PDB file of C-alpha atoms in Angstrom:
ATOM      1  CA  MET V   1      30.570  53.543  55.404  1.00  0.00           C
ATOM      2  CA  ARG V   2      34.343  53.246  55.209  1.00  0.00           C
ATOM      3  CA  ALA V   3      36.870  50.926  53.539  1.00  0.00           C
ATOM      4  CA  PHE V   4      40.492  50.495  54.606  1.00  0.00           C
ATOM      5  CA  ILE V   5      42.607  50.022  51.466  1.00  0.00           C
ATOM      6  CA  PHE V   6      46.165  48.890  50.811  1.00  0.00           C
ATOM      7  CA  PRO V   7      48.528  49.649  47.890  1.00  0.00           C
ATOM      8  CA  GLY V   8      50.290  47.285  45.521  1.00  0.00           C
ATOM      9  CA  GLN V   9      53.706  47.001  43.934  1.00  0.00           C
ATOM     10  CA  GLY V  10      55.311  50.239  42.831  1.00  0.00           C
ATOM     11  CA  SER V  11      54.633  52.078  46.096  1.00  0.00           C
ATOM     12  CA  GLN V  12      57.980  51.042  47.594  1.00  0.00           C
ATOM     13  CA  ALA V  13      60.709  53.636  48.209  1.00  0.00           C
ATOM     14  CA  VAL V  14      64.010  53.649  50.064  1.00  0.00           C
ATOM     15  CA  GLY V  15      63.418  55.108  53.525  1.00  0.00           C
ATOM     16  CA  MET V  16      59.924  53.645  53.834  1.00  0.00           C
ATOM     17  CA  GLY V  17      58.891  52.872  57.396  1.00  0.00           C
ATOM     18  CA  GLN V  18      61.798  54.586  59.102  1.00  0.00           C
ATOM     19  CA  ALA V  19      59.892  57.559  60.525  1.00  0.00           C
ATOM     20  CA  ILE V  20      57.079  55.499  62.055  1.00  0.00           C
ATOM     21  CA  ALA V  21      59.583  52.940  63.390  1.00  0.00           C
ATOM     22  CA  ASP V  22      61.532  55.744  65.075  1.00  0.00           C
ATOM     23  CA  ALA V  23      58.322  57.054  66.645  1.00  0.00           C
ATOM     24  CA  SER V  24      56.390  53.917  67.589  1.00  0.00           C
ATOM     25  CA  ALA V  25      57.136  50.561  69.194  1.00  0.00           C
ATOM     26  CA  ALA V  26      54.070  49.165  67.435  1.00  0.00           C
ATOM     27  CA  ALA V  27      55.705  49.756  64.061  1.00  0.00           C
ATOM     28  CA  ARG V  28      59.057  48.358  65.192  1.00  0.00           C
ATOM     29  CA  GLU V  29      57.346  45.167  66.349  1.00  0.00           C
ATOM     30  CA  VAL V  30      55.812  44.665  62.904  1.00  0.00           C
ATOM     31  CA  PHE V  31      59.108  45.134  61.087  1.00  0.00           C
ATOM     32  CA  GLN V  32      60.904  42.810  63.525  1.00  0.00           C
ATOM     33  CA  GLU V  33      58.305  40.059  63.100  1.00  0.00           C
ATOM     34  CA  VAL V  34      58.540  40.273  59.318  1.00  0.00           C
ATOM     35  CA  ASP V  35      62.343  40.115  59.464  1.00  0.00           C
ATOM     36  CA  GLU V  36      62.152  37.021  61.656  1.00  0.00           C
ATOM     37  CA  ALA V  37      59.535  35.379  59.432  1.00  0.00           C
ATOM     38  CA  LEU V  38      61.671  35.844  56.319  1.00  0.00           C
ATOM     39  CA  GLY V  39      65.061  35.258  57.893  1.00  0.00           C
ATOM     40  CA  GLN V  40      66.412  38.457  56.382  1.00  0.00           C
ATOM     41  CA  ASN V  41      66.871  42.073  57.420  1.00  0.00           C
ATOM     42  CA  LEU V  42      64.136  43.392  55.162  1.00  0.00           C
ATOM     43  CA  PHE V  43      63.608  46.493  57.281  1.00  0.00           C
ATOM     44  CA  ARG V  44      67.214  47.533  56.838  1.00  0.00           C
ATOM     45  CA  LEU V  45      66.776  47.139  53.076  1.00  0.00           C
ATOM     46  CA  MET V  46      63.619  49.263  53.256  1.00  0.00           C
ATOM     47  CA  VAL V  47      65.425  52.021  55.104  1.00  0.00           C
ATOM     48  CA  GLU V  48      68.850  51.960  53.435  1.00  0.00           C
ATOM     49  CA  GLY V  49      68.297  50.381  50.028  1.00  0.00           C
ATOM     50  CA  PRO V  50      69.751  49.997  47.491  1.00  0.00           C
ATOM     51  CA  ALA V  51      66.656  50.821  45.486  1.00  0.00           C
ATOM     52  CA  ASP V  52      67.234  48.157  42.830  1.00  0.00           C
ATOM     53  CA  THR V  53      67.342  45.426  45.483  1.00  0.00           C
ATOM     54  CA  LEU V  54      64.260  46.757  47.257  1.00  0.00           C
ATOM     55  CA  THR V  55      62.425  46.867  43.923  1.00  0.00           C
ATOM     56  CA  LEU V  56      62.975  43.142  43.310  1.00  0.00           C
ATOM     57  CA  THR V  57      59.524  41.572  43.418  1.00  0.00           C
ATOM     58  CA  GLU V  58      60.392  39.161  46.225  1.00  0.00           C
ATOM     59  CA  ASN V  59      61.491  42.088  48.428  1.00  0.00           C
ATOM     60  CA  ALA V  60      59.034  44.776  47.334  1.00  0.00           C
ATOM     61  CA  GLN V  61      55.937  42.684  48.025  1.00  0.00           C
ATOM     62  CA  PRO V  62      56.592  41.882  51.712  1.00  0.00           C
ATOM     63  CA  ALA V  63      58.108  45.353  52.254  1.00  0.00           C
ATOM     64  CA  ILE V  64      55.005  47.173  51.016  1.00  0.00           C
ATOM     65  CA  MET V  65      52.816  44.903  53.136  1.00  0.00           C
ATOM     66  CA  ALA V  66      54.954  45.411  56.256  1.00  0.00           C
ATOM     67  CA  ASN V  67      54.923  49.182  55.858  1.00  0.00           C
ATOM     68  CA  ALA V  68      51.132  49.293  55.502  1.00  0.00           C
ATOM     69  CA  ILE V  69      50.484  46.936  58.415  1.00  0.00           C
ATOM     70  CA  ALA V  70      52.918  48.901  60.601  1.00  0.00           C
ATOM     71  CA  THR V  71      50.985  52.074  59.799  1.00  0.00           C
ATOM     72  CA  LEU V  72      47.713  50.397  60.730  1.00  0.00           C
ATOM     73  CA  ARG V  73      49.147  48.957  63.959  1.00  0.00           C
ATOM     74  CA  VAL V  74      50.366  52.406  65.013  1.00  0.00           C
ATOM     75  CA  LEU V  75      46.867  53.782  64.429  1.00  0.00           C
ATOM     76  CA  GLU V  76      45.281  50.946  66.377  1.00  0.00           C
ATOM     77  CA  ARG V  77      47.632  51.262  69.328  1.00  0.00           C
ATOM     78  CA  GLU V  78      48.056  55.024  69.480  1.00  0.00           C
ATOM     79  CA  GLY V  79      44.399  55.660  68.693  1.00  0.00           C
ATOM     80  CA  GLY V  80      43.066  52.849  70.847  1.00  0.00           C
ATOM     81  CA  MET V  81      40.842  51.458  68.117  1.00  0.00           C
ATOM     82  CA  ARG V  82      40.080  48.222  66.252  1.00  0.00           C
ATOM     83  CA  LEU V  83      39.757  47.860  62.494  1.00  0.00           C
ATOM     84  CA  ALA V  84      36.419  46.061  62.845  1.00  0.00           C
ATOM     85  CA  ASP V  85      34.974  49.080  64.663  1.00  0.00           C
ATOM     86  CA  LYS V  86      36.066  51.621  62.046  1.00  0.00           C
ATOM     87  CA  ALA V  87      36.021  49.807  58.683  1.00  0.00           C
ATOM     88  CA  ASP V  88      33.124  48.098  56.941  1.00  0.00           C
ATOM     89  CA  TYR V  89      35.292  46.548  54.218  1.00  0.00           C
ATOM     90  CA  VAL V  90      38.946  46.104  53.318  1.00  0.00           C
ATOM     91  CA  ALA V  91      40.502  45.940  49.861  1.00  0.00           C
ATOM     92  CA  GLY V  92      43.954  45.964  48.313  1.00  0.00           C
ATOM     93  CA  HIS V  93      45.490  46.307  44.878  1.00  0.00           C
ATOM     94  CA  SER V  94      47.159  43.050  43.791  1.00  0.00           C
ATOM     95  CA  LEU V  95      49.589  42.163  46.611  1.00  0.00           C
ATOM     96  CA  GLY V  96      47.602  44.662  48.693  1.00  0.00           C
ATOM     97  CA  GLU V  97      44.836  42.075  48.894  1.00  0.00           C
ATOM     98  CA  TYR V  98      47.147  40.010  51.119  1.00  0.00           C
ATOM     99  CA  THR V  99      47.771  43.106  53.242  1.00  0.00           C
ATOM    100  CA  ALA V 100      44.025  43.661  53.515  1.00  0.00           C
ATOM    101  CA  LEU V 101      43.514  40.074  54.665  1.00  0.00           C
ATOM    102  CA  CYS V 102      46.274  40.459  57.251  1.00  0.00           C
ATOM    103  CA  ALA V 103      44.793  43.751  58.452  1.00  0.00           C
ATOM    104  CA  ALA V 104      41.401  42.089  58.878  1.00  0.00           C
ATOM    105  CA  GLY V 105      42.818  39.131  60.800  1.00  0.00           C
ATOM    106  CA  ALA V 106      42.309  36.470  58.114  1.00  0.00           C
ATOM    107  CA  LEU V 107      46.074  35.886  57.870  1.00  0.00           C
ATOM    108  CA  ASP V 108      48.612  36.458  60.623  1.00  0.00           C
ATOM    109  CA  LEU V 109      51.588  38.697  59.901  1.00  0.00           C
ATOM    110  CA  THR V 110      54.202  35.923  59.736  1.00  0.00           C
ATOM    111  CA  THR V 111      52.118  33.882  57.309  1.00  0.00           C
ATOM    112  CA  THR V 112      51.422  36.929  55.145  1.00  0.00           C
ATOM    113  CA  ALA V 113      55.110  37.813  54.914  1.00  0.00           C
ATOM    114  CA  LYS V 114      56.068  34.266  53.921  1.00  0.00           C
ATOM    115  CA  LEU V 115      53.293  34.029  51.333  1.00  0.00           C
ATOM    116  CA  LEU V 116      54.292  37.310  49.718  1.00  0.00           C
ATOM    117  CA  LYS V 117      57.977  36.367  49.638  1.00  0.00           C
ATOM    118  CA  LEU V 118      57.048  33.130  47.876  1.00  0.00           C
ATOM    119  CA  ARG V 119      54.587  34.943  45.601  1.00  0.00           C
ATOM    120  CA  GLY V 120      57.288  37.380  44.531  1.00  0.00           C
ATOM    121  CA  GLN V 121      59.813  34.618  43.884  1.00  0.00           C
ATOM    122  CA  ALA V 122      57.306  32.483  41.978  1.00  0.00           C
ATOM    123  CA  MET V 123      56.092  35.371  39.825  1.00  0.00           C
ATOM    124  CA  GLN V 124      59.655  36.340  38.958  1.00  0.00           C
ATOM    125  CA  ALA V 125      60.593  32.755  38.092  1.00  0.00           C
ATOM    126  CA  ALA V 126      57.526  32.079  35.951  1.00  0.00           C
ATOM    127  CA  VAL V 127      58.830  33.910  32.860  1.00  0.00           C
ATOM    128  CA  PRO V 128      62.496  34.432  31.868  1.00  0.00           C
ATOM    129  CA  VAL V 129      63.607  38.055  32.149  1.00  0.00           C
ATOM    130  CA  GLY V 130      63.111  39.894  28.870  1.00  0.00           C
ATOM    131  CA  GLU V 131      60.405  37.633  27.457  1.00  0.00           C
ATOM    132  CA  GLY V 132      57.458  39.397  29.066  1.00  0.00           C
ATOM    133  CA  ALA V 133      56.364  43.012  29.387  1.00  0.00           C
ATOM    134  CA  MET V 134      53.671  45.275  30.805  1.00  0.00           C
ATOM    135  CA  ALA V 135      52.442  48.660  29.648  1.00  0.00           C
ATOM    136  CA  ALA V 136      49.949  51.196  30.921  1.00  0.00           C
ATOM    137  CA  ILE V 137      47.492  52.280  28.239  1.00  0.00           C
ATOM    138  CA  LEU V 138      46.245  55.785  28.934  1.00  0.00           C
ATOM    139  CA  LYS V 139      43.256  57.713  27.522  1.00  0.00           C
ATOM    140  CA  LEU V 140      41.331  54.591  26.472  1.00  0.00           C
ATOM    141  CA  ASP V 141      38.638  52.707  28.393  1.00  0.00           C
ATOM    142  CA  PHE V 142      38.712  49.076  29.474  1.00  0.00           C
ATOM    143  CA  ASP V 143      36.669  47.680  26.570  1.00  0.00           C
ATOM    144  CA  ALA V 144      38.821  49.447  23.979  1.00  0.00           C
ATOM    145  CA  VAL V 145      42.050  48.191  25.565  1.00  0.00           C
ATOM    146  CA  ALA V 146      40.700  44.640  25.894  1.00  0.00           C
ATOM    147  CA  LYS V 147      39.930  44.605  22.151  1.00  0.00           C
ATOM    148  CA  ILE V 148      43.370  45.998  21.331  1.00  0.00           C
ATOM    149  CA  ALA V 149      45.076  43.368  23.498  1.00  0.00           C
ATOM    150  CA  ALA V 150      43.139  40.580  21.792  1.00  0.00           C
ATOM    151  CA  GLU V 151      44.015  41.937  18.333  1.00  0.00           C
ATOM    152  CA  ALA V 152      47.678  42.335  19.249  1.00  0.00           C
ATOM    153  CA  ALA V 153      48.064  38.813  20.636  1.00  0.00           C
ATOM    154  CA  GLN V 154      48.389  37.072  17.252  1.00  0.00           C
ATOM    155  CA  GLY V 155      48.914  33.743  18.963  1.00  0.00           C
ATOM    156  CA  ASP V 156      50.967  35.211  21.795  1.00  0.00           C
ATOM    157  CA  VAL V 157      49.691  36.216  25.238  1.00  0.00           C
ATOM    158  CA  CYS V 158      48.435  39.783  25.664  1.00  0.00           C
ATOM    159  CA  THR V 159      45.670  40.523  28.148  1.00  0.00           C
ATOM    160  CA  VAL V 160      44.416  43.229  30.485  1.00  0.00           C
ATOM    161  CA  ALA V 161      46.272  42.937  33.790  1.00  0.00           C
ATOM    162  CA  ASN V 162      44.897  45.907  35.761  1.00  0.00           C
ATOM    163  CA  ASP V 163      41.727  47.917  35.234  1.00  0.00           C
ATOM    164  CA  ASN V 164      42.851  50.744  37.502  1.00  0.00           C
ATOM    165  CA  ALA V 165      40.706  53.746  36.648  1.00  0.00           C
ATOM    166  CA  PRO V 166      39.030  55.409  33.662  1.00  0.00           C
ATOM    167  CA  GLY V 167      41.750  55.974  31.067  1.00  0.00           C
ATOM    168  CA  GLN V 168      44.327  53.880  32.938  1.00  0.00           C
ATOM    169  CA  VAL V 169      44.407  50.219  31.940  1.00  0.00           C
ATOM    170  CA  VAL V 170      47.496  47.998  32.168  1.00  0.00           C
ATOM    171  CA  ILE V 171      48.245  45.184  29.732  1.00  0.00           C
ATOM    172  CA  SER V 172      50.565  42.236  30.224  1.00  0.00           C
ATOM    173  CA  GLY V 173      51.997  39.386  28.180  1.00  0.00           C
ATOM    174  CA  GLN V 174      54.779  38.467  25.803  1.00  0.00           C
ATOM    175  CA  LYS V 175      56.968  41.430  24.904  1.00  0.00           C
ATOM    176  CA  ALA V 176      56.284  41.517  21.167  1.00  0.00           C
ATOM    177  CA  ALA V 177      52.525  41.329  21.690  1.00  0.00           C
ATOM    178  CA  VAL V 178      52.555  44.101  24.295  1.00  0.00           C
ATOM    179  CA  GLU V 179      54.579  46.279  21.912  1.00  0.00           C
ATOM    180  CA  ARG V 180      52.052  45.604  19.132  1.00  0.00           C
ATOM    181  CA  ALA V 181      49.243  46.576  21.481  1.00  0.00           C
ATOM    182  CA  GLY V 182      51.040  49.798  22.299  1.00  0.00           C
ATOM    183  CA  GLU V 183      51.161  50.752  18.636  1.00  0.00           C
ATOM    184  CA  LEU V 184      47.488  49.910  18.181  1.00  0.00           C
ATOM    185  CA  ALA V 185      46.626  51.975  21.250  1.00  0.00           C
ATOM    186  CA  LYS V 186      48.469  54.998  19.820  1.00  0.00           C
ATOM    187  CA  ALA V 187      46.601  54.608  16.543  1.00  0.00           C
ATOM    188  CA  ALA V 188      43.335  54.609  18.506  1.00  0.00           C
ATOM    189  CA  GLY V 189      44.173  57.889  20.243  1.00  0.00           C
ATOM    190  CA  GLY V 190      45.654  56.422  23.400  1.00  0.00           C
ATOM    191  CA  ARG V 191      49.134  56.483  24.850  1.00  0.00           C
ATOM    192  CA  ALA V 192      51.245  53.460  25.779  1.00  0.00           C
ATOM    193  CA  MET V 193      53.691  53.711  28.664  1.00  0.00           C
ATOM    194  CA  PRO V 194      55.997  50.676  29.154  1.00  0.00           C
ATOM    195  CA  LEU V 195      56.295  49.740  32.815  1.00  0.00           C
ATOM    196  CA  PRO V 196      59.671  48.997  34.460  1.00  0.00           C
ATOM    197  CA  VAL V 197      58.787  45.508  35.681  1.00  0.00           C
ATOM    198  CA  SER V 198      60.778  42.314  35.534  1.00  0.00           C
ATOM    199  CA  ALA V 199      57.886  39.972  34.716  1.00  0.00           C
ATOM    200  CA  PRO V 200      54.440  40.107  33.062  1.00  0.00           C
ATOM    201  CA  PHE V 201      52.131  39.967  36.086  1.00  0.00           C
ATOM    202  CA  HIS V 202      48.421  39.094  36.064  1.00  0.00           C
ATOM    203  CA  CYS V 203      48.331  37.218  32.780  1.00  0.00           C
ATOM    204  CA  PRO V 204      48.226  33.517  31.761  1.00  0.00           C
ATOM    205  CA  LEU V 205      52.051  33.386  31.627  1.00  0.00           C
ATOM    206  CA  MET V 206      51.919  33.400  35.437  1.00  0.00           C
ATOM    207  CA  HIS V 207      50.363  29.909  35.650  1.00  0.00           C
ATOM    208  CA  PRO V 208      53.498  28.380  37.272  1.00  0.00           C
ATOM    209  CA  ALA V 209      53.277  31.044  39.995  1.00  0.00           C
ATOM    210  CA  ALA V 210      49.574  30.340  40.458  1.00  0.00           C
ATOM    211  CA  ASP V 211      50.359  26.662  40.968  1.00  0.00           C
ATOM    212  CA  ALA V 212      53.003  27.545  43.569  1.00  0.00           C
ATOM    213  CA  MET V 213      50.546  29.782  45.422  1.00  0.00           C
ATOM    214  CA  ALA V 214      47.835  27.126  45.310  1.00  0.00           C
ATOM    215  CA  THR V 215      50.171  24.725  47.110  1.00  0.00           C
ATOM    216  CA  ALA V 216      51.246  27.328  49.675  1.00  0.00           C
ATOM    217  CA  LEU V 217      47.735  28.606  50.363  1.00  0.00           C
ATOM    218  CA  ALA V 218      46.372  25.075  50.775  1.00  0.00           C
ATOM    219  CA  SER V 219      48.462  24.639  53.912  1.00  0.00           C
ATOM    220  CA  ALA V 220      48.297  28.241  55.168  1.00  0.00           C
ATOM    221  CA  LYS V 221      46.138  29.031  58.176  1.00  0.00           C
ATOM    222  CA  LEU V 222      43.423  31.347  56.904  1.00  0.00           C
ATOM    223  CA  GLN V 223      40.273  32.294  58.764  1.00  0.00           C
ATOM    224  CA  ALA V 224      37.288  34.502  58.039  1.00  0.00           C
ATOM    225  CA  PRO V 225      38.260  38.207  58.016  1.00  0.00           C
ATOM    226  CA  LEU V 226      36.782  40.549  60.626  1.00  0.00           C
ATOM    227  CA  VAL V 227      35.159  42.465  57.764  1.00  0.00           C
ATOM    228  CA  PRO V 228      34.658  41.315  54.153  1.00  0.00           C
ATOM    229  CA  VAL V 229      37.470  41.813  51.644  1.00  0.00           C
ATOM    230  CA  PHE V 230      36.704  42.981  48.110  1.00  0.00           C
ATOM    231  CA  ALA V 231      38.529  40.504  45.883  1.00  0.00           C
ATOM    232  CA  ASN V 232      40.499  41.729  42.871  1.00  0.00           C
ATOM    233  CA  VAL V 233      39.281  39.063  40.461  1.00  0.00           C
ATOM    234  CA  THR V 234      35.554  39.308  41.234  1.00  0.00           C
ATOM    235  CA  ALA V 235      35.165  42.934  42.376  1.00  0.00           C
ATOM    236  CA  ALA V 236      32.894  41.500  45.076  1.00  0.00           C
ATOM    237  CA  PRO V 237      33.174  40.937  48.841  1.00  0.00           C
ATOM    238  CA  ALA V 238      34.403  37.614  50.186  1.00  0.00           C
ATOM    239  CA  SER V 239      34.523  36.211  53.712  1.00  0.00           C
ATOM    240  CA  ASP V 240      34.681  32.432  53.353  1.00  0.00           C
ATOM    241  CA  PRO V 241      38.255  31.170  53.837  1.00  0.00           C
ATOM    242  CA  ASP V 242      38.039  28.533  51.094  1.00  0.00           C
ATOM    243  CA  GLU V 243      36.683  31.077  48.622  1.00  0.00           C
ATOM    244  CA  ILE V 244      39.434  33.539  49.571  1.00  0.00           C
ATOM    245  CA  ARG V 245      42.093  30.884  48.944  1.00  0.00           C
ATOM    246  CA  ARG V 246      40.665  30.177  45.510  1.00  0.00           C
ATOM    247  CA  LEU V 247      40.445  33.848  44.617  1.00  0.00           C
ATOM    248  CA  LEU V 248      44.044  34.514  45.675  1.00  0.00           C
ATOM    249  CA  VAL V 249      45.211  31.762  43.319  1.00  0.00           C
ATOM    250  CA  GLU V 250      43.089  33.133  40.470  1.00  0.00           C
ATOM    251  CA  GLN V 251      44.459  36.615  41.146  1.00  0.00           C
ATOM    252  CA  VAL V 252      47.968  35.596  40.031  1.00  0.00           C
ATOM    253  CA  THR V 253      46.836  35.150  36.419  1.00  0.00           C
ATOM    254  CA  GLY V 254      43.621  37.199  36.497  1.00  0.00           C
ATOM    255  CA  THR V 255      42.789  40.852  35.952  1.00  0.00           C
ATOM    256  CA  VAL V 256      42.952  43.198  38.939  1.00  0.00           C
ATOM    257  CA  ARG V 257      39.468  44.715  38.664  1.00  0.00           C
ATOM    258  CA  TRP V 258      40.157  47.773  40.808  1.00  0.00           C
ATOM    259  CA  ARG V 259      37.846  50.195  38.979  1.00  0.00           C
ATOM    260  CA  GLU V 260      34.939  47.775  39.278  1.00  0.00           C
ATOM    261  CA  SER V 261      35.808  47.080  42.922  1.00  0.00           C
ATOM    262  CA  VAL V 262      35.595  50.765  43.783  1.00  0.00           C
ATOM    263  CA  ILE V 263      32.270  51.077  41.964  1.00  0.00           C
ATOM    264  CA  ALA V 264      30.976  48.011  43.825  1.00  0.00           C
ATOM    265  CA  MET V 265      32.156  49.368  47.177  1.00  0.00           C
ATOM    266  CA  GLY V 266      30.361  52.603  46.396  1.00  0.00           C
ATOM    267  CA  ASP V 267      27.196  50.683  45.523  1.00  0.00           C
ATOM    268  CA  ALA V 268      27.543  48.898  48.886  1.00  0.00           C
ATOM    269  CA  GLY V 269      27.502  52.285  50.627  1.00  0.00           C
ATOM    270  CA  VAL V 270      31.206  53.081  51.006  1.00  0.00           C
ATOM    271  CA  HIS V 271      31.983  56.781  50.717  1.00  0.00           C
ATOM    272  CA  HIS V 272      35.177  57.068  52.808  1.00  0.00           C
ATOM    273  CA  TYR V 273      38.438  55.366  51.836  1.00  0.00           C
ATOM    274  CA  THR V 274      41.530  55.246  54.051  1.00  0.00           C
ATOM    275  CA  GLU V 275      44.776  54.160  52.384  1.00  0.00           C
ATOM    276  CA  PHE V 276      47.543  52.817  54.616  1.00  0.00           C
ATOM    277  CA  GLY V 277      51.218  52.987  53.688  1.00  0.00           C
ATOM    278  CA  GLY V 278      50.841  54.744  50.352  1.00  0.00           C
ATOM    279  CA  LYS V 279      49.299  57.541  48.329  1.00  0.00           C
ATOM    280  CA  VAL V 280      48.532  55.608  45.144  1.00  0.00           C
ATOM    281  CA  LEU V 281      44.969  54.330  45.434  1.00  0.00           C
ATOM    282  CA  GLY V 282      43.329  57.542  46.615  1.00  0.00           C
ATOM    283  CA  PRO V 283      43.894  59.392  43.322  1.00  0.00           C
ATOM    284  CA  MET V 284      42.599  56.366  41.382  1.00  0.00           C
ATOM    285  CA  ILE V 285      39.444  56.339  43.490  1.00  0.00           C
ATOM    286  CA  LYS V 286      38.855  60.053  42.906  1.00  0.00           C
ATOM    287  CA  ARG V 287      38.987  59.399  39.151  1.00  0.00           C
ATOM    288  CA  ILE V 288      36.465  56.580  39.496  1.00  0.00           C
ATOM    289  CA  THR V 289      34.098  58.230  41.995  1.00  0.00           C
ATOM    290  CA  PRO V 290      34.932  61.948  42.300  1.00  0.00           C
ATOM    291  CA  ASP V 291      32.559  62.453  45.234  1.00  0.00           C
ATOM    292  CA  ALA V 292      34.290  59.843  47.412  1.00  0.00           C
ATOM    293  CA  GLU V 293      36.360  61.026  50.363  1.00  0.00           C
ATOM    294  CA  THR V 294      39.918  59.676  50.430  1.00  0.00           C
ATOM    295  CA  VAL V 295      42.707  60.040  52.957  1.00  0.00           C
ATOM    296  CA  SER V 296      46.127  58.396  53.212  1.00  0.00           C
ATOM    297  CA  ALA V 297      48.149  57.538  56.295  1.00  0.00           C
ATOM    298  CA  VAL V 298      51.911  57.271  55.845  1.00  0.00           C
ATOM    299  CA  SER V 299      53.565  59.681  58.298  1.00  0.00           C
ATOM    300  CA  MET V 300      53.053  59.962  62.050  1.00  0.00           C
ATOM    301  CA  ASN V 301      51.314  63.320  61.551  1.00  0.00           C
ATOM    302  CA  GLU V 302      48.870  61.705  59.129  1.00  0.00           C
ATOM    303  CA  ILE V 303      48.274  58.773  61.477  1.00  0.00           C
ATOM    304  CA  GLU V 304      47.594  61.141  64.395  1.00  0.00           C
ATOM    305  CA  ALA V 305      45.233  63.247  62.288  1.00  0.00           C
ATOM    306  CA  LEU V 306      43.412  60.109  61.154  1.00  0.00           C
ATOM    307  CA  ALA V 307      43.051  58.886  64.742  1.00  0.00           C
ATOM    308  CA  LYS V 308      41.321  62.149  65.651  1.00  0.00           C
ATOM    309  CA  SER V 309      38.967  62.014  62.668  1.00  0.00           C
ATOM    310  CA  LEU V 310      37.791  58.409  62.995  1.00  0.00           C
TER     311      LEU V 310
END
């Protein structure tokens, strides 16, 4: 069995999408539709930068989605195939869950772009710059980091944001609490790596953003995906549109349970993982389930090779 997977924030880079847009009308159509949906020349920003503007959450989120969907559309058109015929499940890391839903037909491209633009703006606005922080805690497992975060909180917010892979857990919350957790992690034999983010994602401080997404998703057209999507907050497959809406709202403040999702997909029979538009999730999966087969599709050569192998 195979899952199509989609990366989250941090996989953006100036120049992204240019090569496949030069080579394929299918990719150009995706980038044009996203530009029209947002009323901005996002594709030009993706290609030319500057990097600091592309990295802004409200730009990075729709850009990463557009790049991944363009890659998938090229595969579908050039390879003459449908996602539902080649994938048993879809999944995405954080914003990648929206990409997965778009890929599986639950959300159309225009709606997905608008939702991610709003999501980025709302997440950025939820906490004043400088008040929140995130840090990757390396060399410690999830339970150890969860205990450290709880001890470090001391009345502030400090929780696990991403359970990415064994020995790679991300915490999020108020800056002082995250710094305290980093010191506790070092004392426990781990290593704390502050992340260059502008807001503390996936923690209770994001409640204003969750409220904004609840309002937006309530009126968004969302239908059952062609194949089930593994949800970040439950690490379980979902297909019911109302459940998916609820889970997307919970995801804003909840933990991205990627490690558990990969284990659950493996238990469901998935052995092959195909990552579109990035090379981030494959290495995580290999750390979680070393026997899994992973491949990424970013360049035209990789897309063509994938088309031949599927």
